[in-house]
C-alpha cells in the first residue's frame, strides 16, 4: 500500500530565479547592509574599542563572533586578506550581506532575477546543519588560534 | 512593473517552492514571479494556521489604542498575541518594533543622561573624596557598573536621531541569528517571517528600559522568554525546540565559558600535579 504522505523530493535549484520587487524584509536588510558598509568605511580601527567582548574579558579567549568588526572594516576598505584573517566566517557574511543588498537595490530599479537560496526543508537539510555547526566551530578555532599568535 | 510575488502555495514539498518553472529561460513573460530566492521570505505553511491579526495589525480604535493593546498583550498575554499574528503583515511587525524600540531607547537615553548621570557623578565624586587615591580606580568602576551614559549632549542628540537605525539593525541581527538557530534545530516551519514577527513583538519589553539600573537586564531576559513563546506559537515548534532556539545564542556563550573553565581547571590541575612530581 502506498504511503499517504509524500516524501520530500530533491530538486536542484538554478543559481538564479525569477522574482518581482523585493519584499519589505529584503529592503530593510538592504538598508542594514548599506548602513553596515557606510559604518565600516567610516569606522577607524585605530581608535578606542567601541565594545569590549564580555566573553573575552571573562576568559581571555575570543568568542565565536570576535573579529567581526575588523572583518567588516577591512572588507569595506578592499582589504580582503586582512578581513579573512580577522574572521573568515564574518568576512564571508559581510560579502553575502553586501552582495544581497546590491541585488536588492538592483531589483528595486528593475532587475527581475535574484539569487536562489538552498532549500533547507530538503533532504540536504541535515547535512547543511552539520556543515553550519562545523563552519562556526572551525571559524572559532581559527580566531582563537590567531589570537594566540598563530599564523594562518 | 512586475507585481509583488504572491504568497507561496500551501505545500510541504520543495518542488512547489519556486524551483520548478522558475529556471532562467523557462518562465514566460506573463508567469508570476515565484518566491524562494534572496529577498523573498516564503512561509512554508507547514506550521499552525495563521491568526487574524494582532490589534496593531488590525488598527482597531486608532493607532495609539491599537499600539497600547498590543503592548499589553505582548507583556501579559503573549500567547494570545502570537497566536493572532498575521505573517503577511511584515510592514506592521516592522513598524511596531521600530516605533516601540526607538521611543523607549530615546527616553531611556535621556533619563540616563540627564537624571541618573548627574546623580552617579555625585556619588562617584563622594566616593573619590572618601577613598582618596583608591577612589580614582573606583570612579570608572562605578560608572561601568551602573552603565551610565556619559556621552556629551551633542553625542546624545546624534544617538537619539540614530535610534531608529540602531533598533532596525539590532532587530534584523536578532531575527537572523534566531532564525539561524531555528534552521539549525529544524524548528523553522513557517520561514523567516514567523521568526521576525516573534522578534518584532518581543521588542515590547524595551519599555522596561525606562527603569534605571535593573530595567535593561530584565528587559533582555523577558525578551528572550517572549521570543521563545513566539517561536513556539508562530512556527508551531515544540517547547524544547523553541526554548533551544531562543536560548541557543546565549547558551553557546555560556557553554563555551564552561568548557574553557573546565579546560583551564584541568590544565591547572595537571600543572600542579606535574609540579609535585619528584
Tab-separated table of C-alpha atoms in Angstrom:
chain	number	residue	atom	x	y	z
A	1	UNK	CA	0.000	0.000	0.000
A	2	UNK	CA	1.314	3.390	-0.972
A	3	UNK	CA	2.078	5.804	1.870
A	4	UNK	CA	-0.360	8.690	2.209
A	5	UNK	CA	2.323	11.286	2.895
A	6	UNK	CA	4.657	12.060	0.025
A	7	UNK	CA	8.352	12.015	0.691
A	8	UNK	CA	10.182	15.299	0.008
A	9	UNK	CA	11.624	15.298	-3.466
A	10	UNK	CA	15.110	16.666	-4.041
A	11	UNK	CA	15.187	19.090	-6.937
A	12	UNK	CA	18.289	21.011	-7.913
A	13	UNK	CA	17.602	24.717	-7.920
A	14	UNK	CA	19.012	27.043	-10.523
A	15	UNK	CA	21.508	29.689	-9.420
A	16	UNK	CA	19.093	32.451	-10.373
A	17	UNK	CA	15.335	32.563	-10.065
A	18	UNK	CA	12.774	34.990	-11.423
A	19	UNK	CA	11.384	37.365	-8.861
A	20	UNK	CA	9.330	40.507	-8.564
A	21	UNK	CA	10.161	43.563	-6.466
A	22	UNK	CA	11.812	42.709	-3.124
A	23	UNK	CA	9.688	42.326	-0.028
A	24	UNK	CA	9.861	44.636	2.958
A	25	UNK	CA	12.333	42.423	4.832
A	26	UNK	CA	14.669	42.343	1.838
A	27	UNK	CA	14.508	46.137	1.558
A	28	UNK	CA	15.234	46.571	5.253
A	29	UNK	CA	18.089	44.050	5.094
A	30	UNK	CA	19.495	46.037	2.182
A	31	UNK	CA	19.272	49.150	4.350
A	32	UNK	CA	21.102	47.303	7.125
A	33	UNK	CA	23.718	46.221	4.588
A	34	UNK	CA	24.210	49.760	3.310
A	35	UNK	CA	24.392	51.117	6.869
A	36	UNK	CA	26.948	48.481	7.861
A	37	UNK	CA	29.039	49.256	4.776
A	38	UNK	CA	28.983	53.010	5.453
A	39	UNK	CA	29.808	52.438	9.133
A	40	UNK	CA	32.650	50.097	8.194
A	41	UNK	CA	34.030	52.697	5.772
A	42	UNK	CA	33.839	55.482	8.356
A	43	UNK	CA	34.958	53.480	11.382
A	44	UNK	CA	38.621	53.650	12.292
A	45	UNK	CA	40.293	50.646	13.883
A	46	UNK	CA	42.948	52.912	15.385
A	47	UNK	CA	40.592	54.477	17.923
A	48	UNK	CA	39.488	53.054	21.266
A	49	UNK	CA	37.385	49.918	21.164
A	50	UNK	CA	33.684	50.660	20.863
A	51	UNK	CA	32.723	47.481	22.654
A	52	UNK	CA	34.547	45.055	24.903
A	53	UNK	CA	33.571	41.428	24.440
A	54	UNK	CA	32.371	40.125	27.837
A	55	UNK	CA	33.331	36.564	26.889
A	56	UNK	CA	36.882	37.636	26.099
A	57	UNK	CA	37.051	39.799	29.225
A	58	UNK	CA	35.950	36.853	31.389
A	59	UNK	CA	38.001	34.096	29.792
A	60	UNK	CA	40.790	35.769	27.859
A	61	UNK	CA	39.688	33.816	24.819
A	62	UNK	CA	37.833	35.421	21.886
A	63	UNK	CA	34.190	34.494	21.418
A	64	UNK	CA	32.893	32.991	18.138
A	65	UNK	CA	31.997	36.451	16.820
A	66	UNK	CA	35.196	38.232	17.854
A	67	UNK	CA	36.945	39.792	14.876
A	68	UNK	CA	33.660	40.582	13.119
A	69	UNK	CA	34.147	44.358	13.309
A	70	UNK	CA	37.686	44.075	11.935
A	71	UNK	CA	36.459	41.778	9.165
A	72	UNK	CA	33.744	44.240	8.114
A	73	UNK	CA	36.084	47.260	8.233
A	74	UNK	CA	38.889	45.558	6.287
A	75	UNK	CA	36.496	44.288	3.645
A	76	UNK	CA	34.854	47.696	3.266
A	77	UNK	CA	38.324	49.082	2.531
A	78	UNK	CA	39.020	46.362	-0.003
A	79	UNK	CA	41.499	44.517	2.212
A	80	UNK	CA	40.174	41.018	1.604
A	81	UNK	CA	43.144	39.148	3.018
A	82	UNK	CA	43.108	41.033	6.295
A	83	UNK	CA	39.352	40.680	6.504
A	84	UNK	CA	39.554	36.919	6.119
A	85	UNK	CA	42.393	36.822	8.628
A	86	UNK	CA	40.302	38.718	11.230
A	87	UNK	CA	37.349	36.322	10.977
A	88	UNK	CA	36.789	34.180	7.886
A	89	UNK	CA	33.142	33.483	8.657
A	90	UNK	CA	32.173	37.098	9.255
A	91	UNK	CA	34.166	38.242	6.239
A	92	UNK	CA	32.079	35.888	4.109
A	93	UNK	CA	28.924	37.015	5.900
A	94	UNK	CA	29.803	40.637	5.149
A	95	UNK	CA	30.299	39.762	1.495
A	96	UNK	CA	26.990	37.904	1.455
A	97	UNK	CA	25.181	40.800	3.138
A	98	UNK	CA	26.572	43.402	0.778
A	99	UNK	CA	26.059	41.239	-2.304
A	100	UNK	CA	22.476	40.626	-1.222
A	101	UNK	CA	21.996	44.344	-0.650
A	102	UNK	CA	23.321	45.094	-4.120
A	103	UNK	CA	20.915	42.527	-5.613
A	104	UNK	CA	18.012	44.052	-3.711
A	105	UNK	CA	18.903	47.558	-4.855
A	106	UNK	CA	19.193	46.270	-8.422
A	107	UNK	CA	15.781	44.636	-8.090
A	108	UNK	CA	14.353	47.927	-6.879
A	109	UNK	CA	15.444	49.548	-10.142
A	110	UNK	CA	14.170	46.803	-12.391
A	111	UNK	CA	16.215	43.573	-12.169
A	112	UNK	CA	13.846	40.617	-12.368
A	113	UNK	CA	16.209	37.867	-11.219
A	114	UNK	CA	17.598	37.041	-7.822
A	115	UNK	CA	19.949	34.540	-6.231
A	116	UNK	CA	18.391	31.199	-5.346
A	117	UNK	CA	18.735	30.123	-1.742
A	118	UNK	CA	19.210	26.489	-0.703
A	119	UNK	CA	16.026	24.726	0.343
A	120	UNK	CA	16.601	23.750	3.976
A	121	UNK	CA	13.499	21.579	4.004
A	122	UNK	CA	15.047	19.168	1.553
A	123	UNK	CA	16.968	16.002	2.231
A	124	UNK	CA	20.166	18.041	2.356
A	125	UNK	CA	18.953	19.902	5.431
A	126	UNK	CA	20.695	17.663	7.942
A	127	UNK	CA	23.997	17.840	6.096
A	128	UNK	CA	23.671	21.618	5.828
A	129	UNK	CA	23.054	21.903	9.574
A	130	UNK	CA	26.136	19.845	10.382
A	131	UNK	CA	28.120	21.906	7.904
A	132	UNK	CA	26.932	25.136	9.550
A	133	UNK	CA	27.936	23.933	13.015
A	134	UNK	CA	31.298	22.743	11.712
A	135	UNK	CA	31.869	26.082	9.966
A	136	UNK	CA	31.141	28.070	13.133
A	137	UNK	CA	33.428	25.795	15.171
A	138	UNK	CA	36.218	25.997	12.589
A	139	UNK	CA	35.949	29.782	12.455
A	140	UNK	CA	36.096	29.978	16.251
A	141	UNK	CA	39.136	27.717	16.341
A	142	UNK	CA	40.829	29.881	13.723
A	143	UNK	CA	40.106	33.119	15.629
A	144	UNK	CA	41.401	31.598	18.881
A	145	UNK	CA	44.476	30.288	17.070
A	146	UNK	CA	45.242	33.678	15.571
A	147	UNK	CA	44.652	35.487	18.885
A	148	UNK	CA	47.282	33.208	20.427
A	149	UNK	CA	49.801	34.400	17.907
A	150	UNK	CA	49.319	31.610	15.399
A	151	UNK	CA	49.903	32.228	11.715
A	152	UNK	CA	47.238	31.364	9.148
B	1	UNK	CA	6.135	46.989	-13.262
B	2	UNK	CA	6.082	43.379	-12.140
B	3	UNK	CA	3.517	42.766	-9.398
B	4	UNK	CA	4.545	41.666	-5.890
B	5	UNK	CA	5.278	37.972	-5.588
B	6	UNK	CA	2.129	36.129	-4.441
B	7	UNK	CA	2.100	34.061	-1.248
B	8	UNK	CA	3.507	30.579	-1.612
B	9	UNK	CA	1.042	27.820	-2.253
B	10	UNK	CA	0.243	25.614	0.708
B	11	UNK	CA	2.547	22.649	0.359
B	12	UNK	CA	5.313	20.987	2.241
B	13	UNK	CA	7.073	19.745	-0.840
B	14	UNK	CA	10.066	21.722	-2.014
B	15	UNK	CA	9.142	21.113	-5.629
B	16	UNK	CA	6.448	23.763	-5.336
B	17	UNK	CA	8.553	26.408	-3.653
B	18	UNK	CA	9.748	28.169	-6.705
B	19	UNK	CA	12.302	25.777	-8.098
B	20	UNK	CA	10.331	24.118	-10.853
B	21	UNK	CA	9.193	26.518	-13.518
B	22	UNK	CA	11.428	29.356	-12.437
B	23	UNK	CA	14.580	28.363	-14.231
B	24	UNK	CA	16.030	31.158	-16.317
B	25	UNK	CA	14.818	30.942	-19.807
B	26	UNK	CA	11.847	28.734	-18.993
B	27	UNK	CA	9.451	31.192	-17.399
B	28	UNK	CA	7.289	33.119	-19.770
B	29	UNK	CA	6.900	36.869	-19.506
B	30	UNK	CA	3.399	36.532	-18.123
B	31	UNK	CA	4.276	33.983	-15.457
B	32	UNK	CA	4.003	35.211	-11.866
B	33	UNK	CA	7.371	35.719	-10.186
B	34	UNK	CA	7.997	32.817	-7.841
B	35	UNK	CA	9.453	33.174	-4.406
B	36	UNK	CA	12.332	31.334	-2.805
B	37	UNK	CA	15.304	33.427	-3.851
B	38	UNK	CA	17.209	36.093	-1.962
B	39	UNK	CA	14.792	38.797	-0.986
B	40	UNK	CA	11.732	36.572	-0.923
B	41	UNK	CA	10.857	35.255	2.501
B	42	UNK	CA	8.426	32.467	1.954
B	43	UNK	CA	6.208	30.943	4.610
B	44	UNK	CA	6.326	27.179	4.126
B	45	UNK	CA	2.847	26.770	5.654
B	46	UNK	CA	3.756	23.584	7.482
B	47	UNK	CA	3.048	25.136	10.872
B	48	UNK	CA	-0.150	26.143	12.607
B	49	UNK	CA	-2.835	28.179	10.858
B	50	UNK	CA	-2.325	31.931	10.795
B	51	UNK	CA	-4.155	34.317	13.082
B	52	UNK	CA	-6.488	37.077	12.007
B	53	UNK	CA	-4.206	39.839	13.120
B	54	UNK	CA	-2.961	41.490	16.285
B	55	UNK	CA	-4.521	44.765	17.477
B	56	UNK	CA	-1.607	46.647	15.879
B	57	UNK	CA	-2.120	44.852	12.560
B	58	UNK	CA	-5.866	45.439	12.601
B	59	UNK	CA	-5.500	49.034	13.760
B	60	UNK	CA	-8.807	48.994	15.604
B	61	UNK	CA	-9.548	52.071	17.687
B	62	UNK	CA	-6.770	54.197	16.249
B	63	UNK	CA	-3.001	53.944	16.193
B	64	UNK	CA	-2.331	54.655	19.866
B	65	UNK	CA	-5.112	52.407	21.178
B	66	UNK	CA	-4.009	49.507	18.984
B	67	UNK	CA	-0.364	50.029	19.988
B	68	UNK	CA	-1.272	50.119	23.680
B	69	UNK	CA	-3.419	46.980	23.371
B	70	UNK	CA	-0.596	45.192	21.543
B	71	UNK	CA	1.877	46.233	24.238
B	72	UNK	CA	-0.412	44.907	26.965
B	73	UNK	CA	-0.905	41.621	25.122
B	74	UNK	CA	2.816	41.241	24.411
B	75	UNK	CA	3.743	41.782	28.045
B	76	UNK	CA	0.887	39.989	29.810
B	77	UNK	CA	-0.830	37.739	27.241
B	78	UNK	CA	1.921	36.773	24.795
B	79	UNK	CA	0.217	33.509	23.850
B	80	UNK	CA	-2.882	35.373	22.707
B	81	UNK	CA	-0.818	37.919	20.781
B	82	UNK	CA	1.434	35.448	18.982
B	83	UNK	CA	-1.439	33.163	18.036
B	84	UNK	CA	-3.221	36.083	16.368
B	85	UNK	CA	-0.268	37.208	14.240
B	86	UNK	CA	-0.844	37.520	10.500
B	87	UNK	CA	2.525	36.641	8.996
B	88	UNK	CA	1.875	38.549	5.784
B	89	UNK	CA	1.780	41.863	7.698
B	90	UNK	CA	5.558	42.262	7.680
B	91	UNK	CA	5.378	46.056	7.443
B	92	UNK	CA	3.200	46.183	10.554
B	93	UNK	CA	5.591	43.950	12.507
B	94	UNK	CA	8.490	46.135	11.461
B	95	UNK	CA	6.732	49.413	12.268
B	96	UNK	CA	5.698	48.158	15.711
B	97	UNK	CA	9.266	47.133	16.560
B	98	UNK	CA	10.832	50.333	15.223
B	99	UNK	CA	8.348	52.680	16.897
B	100	UNK	CA	8.351	50.856	20.236
B	101	UNK	CA	12.082	50.255	20.387
B	102	UNK	CA	13.004	53.775	19.264
B	103	UNK	CA	10.698	55.568	21.684
B	104	UNK	CA	11.871	53.671	24.736
B	105	UNK	CA	15.513	53.740	23.667
B	106	UNK	CA	15.353	57.516	23.256
B	107	UNK	CA	13.589	58.100	26.561
B	108	UNK	CA	15.925	55.764	28.450
B	109	UNK	CA	18.927	57.575	26.943
B	110	UNK	CA	17.520	60.904	28.100
B	111	UNK	CA	16.777	59.570	31.588
B	112	UNK	CA	20.285	58.160	31.919
B	113	UNK	CA	21.930	61.284	30.531
B	114	UNK	CA	20.045	63.952	32.421
B	115	UNK	CA	18.611	62.234	35.524
B	116	UNK	CA	20.725	59.249	36.522
B	117	UNK	CA	24.043	60.508	35.145
B	118	UNK	CA	24.422	63.573	37.406
B	119	UNK	CA	23.452	61.559	40.484
B	120	UNK	CA	26.019	58.878	39.704
B	121	UNK	CA	28.626	61.548	39.070
B	122	UNK	CA	27.905	62.994	42.511
B	123	UNK	CA	28.199	59.528	44.036
B	124	UNK	CA	31.477	58.945	42.224
B	125	UNK	CA	32.955	62.226	43.466
B	126	UNK	CA	31.819	61.459	47.001
B	127	UNK	CA	33.428	58.014	46.818
B	128	UNK	CA	36.656	59.552	45.495
B	129	UNK	CA	36.745	62.098	48.316
B	130	UNK	CA	36.284	59.341	50.877
B	131	UNK	CA	38.750	56.866	49.390
B	132	UNK	CA	41.469	59.216	48.163
B	133	UNK	CA	43.780	57.617	45.591
B	134	UNK	CA	41.880	54.372	45.641
B	135	UNK	CA	38.818	56.337	44.550
B	136	UNK	CA	40.485	57.094	41.195
B	137	UNK	CA	40.100	53.418	40.366
B	138	UNK	CA	36.656	53.200	41.899
B	139	UNK	CA	35.190	56.006	39.771
B	140	UNK	CA	35.292	54.282	36.379
B	141	UNK	CA	34.264	51.035	38.067
B	142	UNK	CA	31.107	52.640	39.472
B	143	UNK	CA	30.344	54.155	36.085
B	144	UNK	CA	30.791	50.893	34.247
B	145	UNK	CA	28.845	49.010	36.905
B	146	UNK	CA	25.838	51.264	36.558
B	147	UNK	CA	26.126	51.550	32.791
B	148	UNK	CA	25.701	55.293	32.944
B	149	UNK	CA	25.547	57.327	29.750
B	150	UNK	CA	28.496	59.728	29.968
B	151	UNK	CA	28.253	60.971	26.378
B	152	UNK	CA	28.263	64.661	25.660
B	153	UNK	CA	24.978	66.395	24.957
B	154	UNK	CA	25.790	66.589	21.227
B	155	UNK	CA	26.619	62.876	21.063
B	156	UNK	CA	23.435	62.064	22.924
B	157	UNK	CA	21.378	64.071	20.435
B	158	UNK	CA	23.046	62.327	17.487
B	159	UNK	CA	22.382	58.958	19.114
B	160	UNK	CA	18.753	59.917	19.635
B	161	UNK	CA	18.344	60.662	15.934
B	162	UNK	CA	20.049	57.391	15.021
B	163	UNK	CA	17.940	55.344	17.458
B	164	UNK	CA	15.551	54.020	14.769
B	165	UNK	CA	18.529	52.855	12.698
B	166	UNK	CA	20.078	51.138	15.729
B	167	UNK	CA	16.773	49.438	16.510
B	168	UNK	CA	16.445	48.341	12.872
B	169	UNK	CA	19.954	46.870	12.779
B	170	UNK	CA	19.610	45.056	16.104
B	171	UNK	CA	16.118	43.825	15.199
B	172	UNK	CA	17.319	42.197	11.982
B	173	UNK	CA	20.522	40.915	13.584
B	174	UNK	CA	18.472	39.338	16.363
B	175	UNK	CA	15.936	37.892	13.926
B	176	UNK	CA	18.635	36.494	11.622
B	177	UNK	CA	20.602	34.858	14.450
B	178	UNK	CA	17.421	33.438	15.992
B	179	UNK	CA	16.253	32.166	12.607
B	180	UNK	CA	19.666	30.614	12.058
B	181	UNK	CA	19.221	28.627	15.252
B	182	UNK	CA	15.662	27.752	14.215
B	183	UNK	CA	17.067	26.300	10.995
B	184	UNK	CA	19.846	24.501	12.856
B	185	UNK	CA	17.382	22.861	15.224
B	186	UNK	CA	14.889	22.111	12.464
B	187	UNK	CA	12.182	24.278	14.052
B	188	UNK	CA	11.652	26.700	11.184
B	189	UNK	CA	8.282	25.579	9.902
B	190	UNK	CA	6.963	28.919	8.677
B	191	UNK	CA	10.038	30.682	7.403
B	192	UNK	CA	11.781	33.914	8.315
B	193	UNK	CA	8.563	35.906	8.525
B	194	UNK	CA	7.443	33.941	11.582
B	195	UNK	CA	10.768	34.397	13.358
B	196	UNK	CA	10.791	38.073	12.509
B	197	UNK	CA	7.272	38.570	13.841
B	198	UNK	CA	8.215	36.876	17.130
B	199	UNK	CA	11.318	39.054	17.483
B	200	UNK	CA	9.454	42.224	16.483
B	201	UNK	CA	6.672	41.885	19.044
B	202	UNK	CA	9.222	40.865	21.698
B	203	UNK	CA	10.551	44.410	21.361
B	204	UNK	CA	7.674	45.406	23.639
B	205	UNK	CA	9.927	44.589	26.589
B	206	UNK	CA	12.014	47.672	25.790
B	207	UNK	CA	9.501	49.538	27.957
B	208	UNK	CA	11.449	48.126	30.912
B	209	UNK	CA	14.490	50.124	29.827
B	210	UNK	CA	12.795	53.101	31.430
B	211	UNK	CA	13.515	51.517	34.817
B	212	UNK	CA	17.005	52.682	35.800
B	213	UNK	CA	19.598	50.098	36.745
B	214	UNK	CA	17.925	46.705	36.615
B	215	UNK	CA	15.491	47.548	33.821
B	216	UNK	CA	17.728	46.709	30.877
B	217	UNK	CA	18.817	43.217	32.040
B	218	UNK	CA	15.228	42.325	32.905
B	219	UNK	CA	14.113	43.595	29.502
B	220	UNK	CA	16.657	41.348	27.786
B	221	UNK	CA	15.647	38.293	29.817
B	222	UNK	CA	11.965	38.888	29.206
B	223	UNK	CA	12.629	39.489	25.539
B	224	UNK	CA	14.303	36.077	25.281
B	225	UNK	CA	11.311	34.473	27.010
B	226	UNK	CA	8.901	36.203	24.620
B	227	UNK	CA	10.948	35.119	21.608
B	228	UNK	CA	10.757	31.543	22.864
B	229	UNK	CA	6.975	31.776	23.245
B	230	UNK	CA	6.728	33.450	19.850
B	231	UNK	CA	8.806	30.770	18.113
B	232	UNK	CA	6.722	28.041	19.719
B	233	UNK	CA	3.444	29.547	18.525
B	234	UNK	CA	4.315	31.110	15.166
B	235	UNK	CA	6.369	28.132	13.953
B	236	UNK	CA	4.325	25.507	15.784
B	237	UNK	CA	7.603	24.351	17.329
B	238	UNK	CA	7.951	22.010	20.260
B	239	UNK	CA	8.529	23.553	23.677
B	240	UNK	CA	12.063	22.213	23.841
B	241	UNK	CA	12.811	23.302	20.310
B	242	UNK	CA	11.523	26.830	20.885
B	243	UNK	CA	13.499	27.092	24.109
B	244	UNK	CA	16.629	25.914	22.350
B	245	UNK	CA	16.142	28.406	19.534
B	246	UNK	CA	15.608	31.342	21.905
B	247	UNK	CA	18.409	30.396	24.283
B	248	UNK	CA	20.784	28.994	21.682
B	249	UNK	CA	22.896	32.104	21.127
B	250	UNK	CA	23.221	32.681	24.857
B	251	UNK	CA	23.831	29.030	25.721
B	252	UNK	CA	26.570	28.888	23.122
B	253	UNK	CA	28.459	31.572	25.015
B	254	UNK	CA	27.754	30.009	28.431
B	255	UNK	CA	28.743	26.523	27.283
B	256	UNK	CA	31.864	27.986	25.788
B	257	UNK	CA	32.729	29.618	29.090
B	258	UNK	CA	32.074	26.345	30.976
B	259	UNK	CA	34.161	24.361	28.502
B	260	UNK	CA	37.034	26.796	28.708
B	261	UNK	CA	36.803	26.907	32.515
B	262	UNK	CA	36.922	23.119	32.615
B	263	UNK	CA	39.884	23.119	30.275
B	264	UNK	CA	41.618	25.737	32.408
B	265	UNK	CA	40.969	23.879	35.663
B	266	UNK	CA	42.150	20.617	34.106
B	267	UNK	CA	45.300	22.261	32.795
B	268	UNK	CA	45.953	23.903	36.173
B	269	UNK	CA	45.471	20.585	37.981
B	270	UNK	CA	47.789	18.827	35.568
B	271	UNK	CA	50.339	21.574	36.001
B	272	UNK	CA	50.082	21.355	39.791
B	273	UNK	CA	50.350	17.584	39.666
B	274	UNK	CA	53.432	17.718	37.469
B	275	UNK	CA	54.945	20.290	39.807
B	276	UNK	CA	54.725	17.901	42.727
B	277	UNK	CA	56.408	15.070	40.861
B	278	UNK	CA	59.962	14.367	42.015
